[in-house]
Short mmCIF file of C-alpha atoms and ligand atoms in Angstrom, two decimals:
data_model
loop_
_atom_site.label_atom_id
_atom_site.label_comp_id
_atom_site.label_asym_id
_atom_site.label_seq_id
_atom_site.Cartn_x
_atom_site.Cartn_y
_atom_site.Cartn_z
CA UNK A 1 -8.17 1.98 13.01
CA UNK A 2 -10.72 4.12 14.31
CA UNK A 3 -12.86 1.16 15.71
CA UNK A 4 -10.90 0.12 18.55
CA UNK A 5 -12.90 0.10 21.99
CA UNK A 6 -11.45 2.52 24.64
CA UNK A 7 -10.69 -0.34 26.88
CA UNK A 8 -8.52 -2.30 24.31
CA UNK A 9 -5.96 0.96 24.48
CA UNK A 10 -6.29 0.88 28.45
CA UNK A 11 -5.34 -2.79 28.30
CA UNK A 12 -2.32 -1.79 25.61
CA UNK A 13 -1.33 0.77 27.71
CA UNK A 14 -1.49 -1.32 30.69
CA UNK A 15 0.28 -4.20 29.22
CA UNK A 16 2.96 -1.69 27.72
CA UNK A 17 3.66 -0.65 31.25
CA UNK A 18 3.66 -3.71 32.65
CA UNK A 19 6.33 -4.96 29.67
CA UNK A 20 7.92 -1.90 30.35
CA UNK A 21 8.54 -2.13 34.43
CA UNK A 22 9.74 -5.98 33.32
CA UNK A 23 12.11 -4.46 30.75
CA UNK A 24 10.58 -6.47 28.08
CA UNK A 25 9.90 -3.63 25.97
CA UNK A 26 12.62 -4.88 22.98
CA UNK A 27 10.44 -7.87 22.66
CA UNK A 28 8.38 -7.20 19.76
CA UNK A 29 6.19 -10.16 19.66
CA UNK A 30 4.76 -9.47 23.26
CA UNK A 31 4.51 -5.87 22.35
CA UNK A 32 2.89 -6.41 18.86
CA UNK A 33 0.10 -8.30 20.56
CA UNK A 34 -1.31 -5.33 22.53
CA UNK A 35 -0.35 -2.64 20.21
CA UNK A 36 -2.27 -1.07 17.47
CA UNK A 37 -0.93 -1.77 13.98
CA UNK A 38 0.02 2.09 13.33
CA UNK A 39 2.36 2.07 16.30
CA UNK A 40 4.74 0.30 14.28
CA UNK A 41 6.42 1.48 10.82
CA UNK A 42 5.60 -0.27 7.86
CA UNK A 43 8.43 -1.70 5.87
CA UNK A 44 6.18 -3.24 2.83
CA UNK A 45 7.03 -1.86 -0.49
CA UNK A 46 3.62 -2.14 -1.89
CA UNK A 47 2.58 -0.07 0.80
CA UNK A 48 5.21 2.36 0.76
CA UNK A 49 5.28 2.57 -2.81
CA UNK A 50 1.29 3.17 -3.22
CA UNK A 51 1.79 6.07 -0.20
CA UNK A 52 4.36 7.92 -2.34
CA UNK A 53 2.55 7.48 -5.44
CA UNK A 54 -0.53 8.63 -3.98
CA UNK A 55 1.10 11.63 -1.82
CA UNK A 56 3.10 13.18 -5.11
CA UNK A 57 -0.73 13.16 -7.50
CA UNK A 58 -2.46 14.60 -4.92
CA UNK A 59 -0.52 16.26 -2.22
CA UNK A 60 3.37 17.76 -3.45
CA UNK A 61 1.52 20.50 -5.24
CA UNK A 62 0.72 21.89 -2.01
CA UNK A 63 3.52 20.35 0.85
CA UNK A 64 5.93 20.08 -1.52
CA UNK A 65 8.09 17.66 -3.82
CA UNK A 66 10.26 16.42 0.05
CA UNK A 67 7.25 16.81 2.23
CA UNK A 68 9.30 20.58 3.00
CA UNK A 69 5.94 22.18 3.18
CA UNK A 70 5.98 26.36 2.59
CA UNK A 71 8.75 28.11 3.77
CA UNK A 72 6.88 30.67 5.49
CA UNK A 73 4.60 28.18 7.23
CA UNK A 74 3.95 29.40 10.30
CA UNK A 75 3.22 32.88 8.96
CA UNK A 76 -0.86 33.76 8.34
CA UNK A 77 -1.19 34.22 4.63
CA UNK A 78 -3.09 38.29 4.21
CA UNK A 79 -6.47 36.51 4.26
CA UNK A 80 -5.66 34.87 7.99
CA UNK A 81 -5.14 31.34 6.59
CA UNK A 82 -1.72 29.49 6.82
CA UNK A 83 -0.02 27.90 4.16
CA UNK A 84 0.97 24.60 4.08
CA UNK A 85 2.75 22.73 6.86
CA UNK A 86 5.58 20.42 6.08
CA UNK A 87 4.75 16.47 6.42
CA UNK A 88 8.47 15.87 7.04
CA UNK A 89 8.91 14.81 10.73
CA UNK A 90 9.68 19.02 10.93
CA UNK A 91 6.45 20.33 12.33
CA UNK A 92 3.56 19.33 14.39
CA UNK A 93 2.29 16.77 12.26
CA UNK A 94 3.23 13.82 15.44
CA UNK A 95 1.12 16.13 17.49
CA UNK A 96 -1.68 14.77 15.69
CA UNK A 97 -3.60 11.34 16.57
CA UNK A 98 -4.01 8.62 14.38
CA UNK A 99 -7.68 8.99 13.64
CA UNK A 100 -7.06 12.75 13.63
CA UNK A 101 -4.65 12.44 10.77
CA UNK A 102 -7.07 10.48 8.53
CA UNK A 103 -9.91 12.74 9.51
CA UNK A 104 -7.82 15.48 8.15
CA UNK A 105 -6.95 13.70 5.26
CA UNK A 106 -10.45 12.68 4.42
CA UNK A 107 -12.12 16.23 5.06
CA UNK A 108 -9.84 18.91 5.16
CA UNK A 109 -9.43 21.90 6.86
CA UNK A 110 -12.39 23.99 5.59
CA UNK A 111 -14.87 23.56 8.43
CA UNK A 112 -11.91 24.93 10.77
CA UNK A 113 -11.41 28.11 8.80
CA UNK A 114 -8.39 26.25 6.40
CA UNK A 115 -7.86 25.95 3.21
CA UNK A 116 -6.67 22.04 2.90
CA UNK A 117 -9.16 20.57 0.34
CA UNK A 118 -11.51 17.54 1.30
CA UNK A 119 -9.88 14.14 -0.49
CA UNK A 120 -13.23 12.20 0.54
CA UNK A 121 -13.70 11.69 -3.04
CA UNK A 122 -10.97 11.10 -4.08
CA UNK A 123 -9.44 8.49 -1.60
CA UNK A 124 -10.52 5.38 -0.09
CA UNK A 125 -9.20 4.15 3.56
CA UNK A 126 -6.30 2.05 2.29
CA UNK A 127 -5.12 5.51 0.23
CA UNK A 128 -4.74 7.28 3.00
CA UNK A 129 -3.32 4.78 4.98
CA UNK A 130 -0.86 4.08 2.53
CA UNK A 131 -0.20 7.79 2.50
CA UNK A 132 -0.17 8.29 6.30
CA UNK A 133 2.71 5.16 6.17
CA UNK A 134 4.87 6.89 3.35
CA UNK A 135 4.94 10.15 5.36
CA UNK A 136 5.85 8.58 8.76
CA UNK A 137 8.65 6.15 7.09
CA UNK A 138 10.53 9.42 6.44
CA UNK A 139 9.85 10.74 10.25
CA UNK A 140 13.35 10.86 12.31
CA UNK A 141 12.71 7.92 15.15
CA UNK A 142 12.27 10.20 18.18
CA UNK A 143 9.29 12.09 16.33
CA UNK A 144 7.97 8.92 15.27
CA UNK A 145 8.28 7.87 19.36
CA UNK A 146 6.73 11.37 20.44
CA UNK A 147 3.84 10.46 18.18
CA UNK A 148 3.06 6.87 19.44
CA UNK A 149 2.89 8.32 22.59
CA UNK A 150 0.98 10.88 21.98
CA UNK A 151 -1.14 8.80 19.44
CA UNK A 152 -1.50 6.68 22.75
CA UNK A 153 -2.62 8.83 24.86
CA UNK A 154 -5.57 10.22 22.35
CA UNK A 155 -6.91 7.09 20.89
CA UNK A 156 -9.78 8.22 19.97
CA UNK A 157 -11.50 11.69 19.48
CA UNK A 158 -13.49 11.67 22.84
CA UNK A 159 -9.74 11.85 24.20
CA UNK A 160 -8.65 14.45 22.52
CA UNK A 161 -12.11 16.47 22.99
CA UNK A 162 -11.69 16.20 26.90
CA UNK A 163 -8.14 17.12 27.12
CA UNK A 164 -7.92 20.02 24.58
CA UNK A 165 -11.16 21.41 26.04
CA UNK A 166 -12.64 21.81 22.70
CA UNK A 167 -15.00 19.78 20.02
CA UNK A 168 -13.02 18.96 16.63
CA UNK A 169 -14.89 20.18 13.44
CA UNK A 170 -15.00 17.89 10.78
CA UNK A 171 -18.18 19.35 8.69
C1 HEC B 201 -4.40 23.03 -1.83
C2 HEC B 201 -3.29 22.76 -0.94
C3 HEC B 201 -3.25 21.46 -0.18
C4 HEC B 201 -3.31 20.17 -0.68
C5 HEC B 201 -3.52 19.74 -2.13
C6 HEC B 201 -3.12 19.30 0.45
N1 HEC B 201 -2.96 20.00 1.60
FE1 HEC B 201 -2.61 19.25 3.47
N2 HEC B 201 -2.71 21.10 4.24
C7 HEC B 201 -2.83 22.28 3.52
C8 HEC B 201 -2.90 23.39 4.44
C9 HEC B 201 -3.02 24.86 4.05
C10 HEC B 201 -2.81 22.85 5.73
C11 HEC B 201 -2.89 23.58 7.08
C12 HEC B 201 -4.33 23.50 7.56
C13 HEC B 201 -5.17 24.52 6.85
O1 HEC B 201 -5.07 25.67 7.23
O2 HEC B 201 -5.88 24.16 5.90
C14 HEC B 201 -2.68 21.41 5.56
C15 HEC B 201 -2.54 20.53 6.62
C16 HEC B 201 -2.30 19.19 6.48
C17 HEC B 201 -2.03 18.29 7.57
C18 HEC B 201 -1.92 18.66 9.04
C19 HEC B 201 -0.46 18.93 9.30
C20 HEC B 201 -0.15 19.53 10.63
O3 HEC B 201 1.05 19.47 11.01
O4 HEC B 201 -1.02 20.08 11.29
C21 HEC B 201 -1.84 17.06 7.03
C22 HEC B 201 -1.50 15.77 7.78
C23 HEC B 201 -2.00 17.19 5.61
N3 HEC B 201 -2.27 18.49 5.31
C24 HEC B 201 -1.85 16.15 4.73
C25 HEC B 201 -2.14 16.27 3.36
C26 HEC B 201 -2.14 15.15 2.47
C27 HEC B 201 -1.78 13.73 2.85
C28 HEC B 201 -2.51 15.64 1.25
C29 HEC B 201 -2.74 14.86 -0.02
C30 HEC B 201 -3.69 13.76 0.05
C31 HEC B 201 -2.71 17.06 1.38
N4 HEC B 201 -2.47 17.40 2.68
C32 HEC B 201 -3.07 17.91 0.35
C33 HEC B 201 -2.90 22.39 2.15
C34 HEC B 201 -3.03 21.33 1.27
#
């Protein structure tokens, strides 16, 4: 996912547009040509299944059985950390880019002062992909549009860099 050139998502966006101005948008076989894969929802069971799988070993313990998260997430815990976000479609997960998503996934949140655990061990690509494709199969629609966008608009980290003004830590 991460290795698409910048220009391929100036030529989606531009063809989007275009599709778009020419009301052709419902037409998912134009669409679907200039369109990353992750911009539409999965509907394979395989998939699906391995996400859920996956997401209840390795991630309930801390975001909960129903992706709920802890109820006081948006509260520091004592030591300034927060707890754990819901996955749900609830919080800011959509705010969060494709490539940012697995990133977070892969590493963690340790190297920006968190407490989410690295799972570079642990999982390979297709994991969290599958994982990533569980979640956002529960997401209401208009969350799952909001993200697209904004997935769209910060292909890749360079975008993001430049238009929150600041580097993202991995490491
Ligand atoms: C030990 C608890 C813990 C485990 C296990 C854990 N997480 Fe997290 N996760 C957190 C915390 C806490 C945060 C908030 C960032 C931080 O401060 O670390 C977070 C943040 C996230 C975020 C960003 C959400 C947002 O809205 O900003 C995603 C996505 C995420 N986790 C997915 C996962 C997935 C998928 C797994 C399982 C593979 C997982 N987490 C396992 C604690 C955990």
């Amino acid at each position: 996912m991460a290795g698409y050139p910048r220009s391929y998502f100036k030529f989606a966006a531009a063809l989007s547009l275009a599709l778009t101005a020419a009301g052709l948008t419902g037409c998912d076989g134009l669409v679907g040509t200039g369109t990353p894969e992750h911009h539409q929802r999965t509907t394979e069971p395989e998939i699906l299944q391995r996400g859920e799988r996956l997401y209840q070993l390795h991630c309930a313990a801390c975001h909960g059985d129903q992706r709920e998260g802890a109820e006081n997430w948006r509260q520091r815990n004592p030591d300034g950390t927060f707890p754990p976000p819901p996955l749900d479609g609830s919080a800011h997960t959509w705010h969060h880019p494709y490539w940012q998503l697995s990133d977070m996934i892969r590493y963690g949140a340790e190297a920006r002062g968190g407490t989410m655990p690295s799972f570079e061990d642990t999982l390979s690509e297709g994991d969290t992909e599958a994982i990533i494709a569980w979640l956002q199969s529960h997401w209401p629609d208009a969350i799952f549009e909001a993200w697209v966008r904004y997935d769209r608009n910060h292909p890749t980290r360079e975008d993001w860099e430049r238009d929150m003004g600041e580097p993202w830590v991995t490491h």
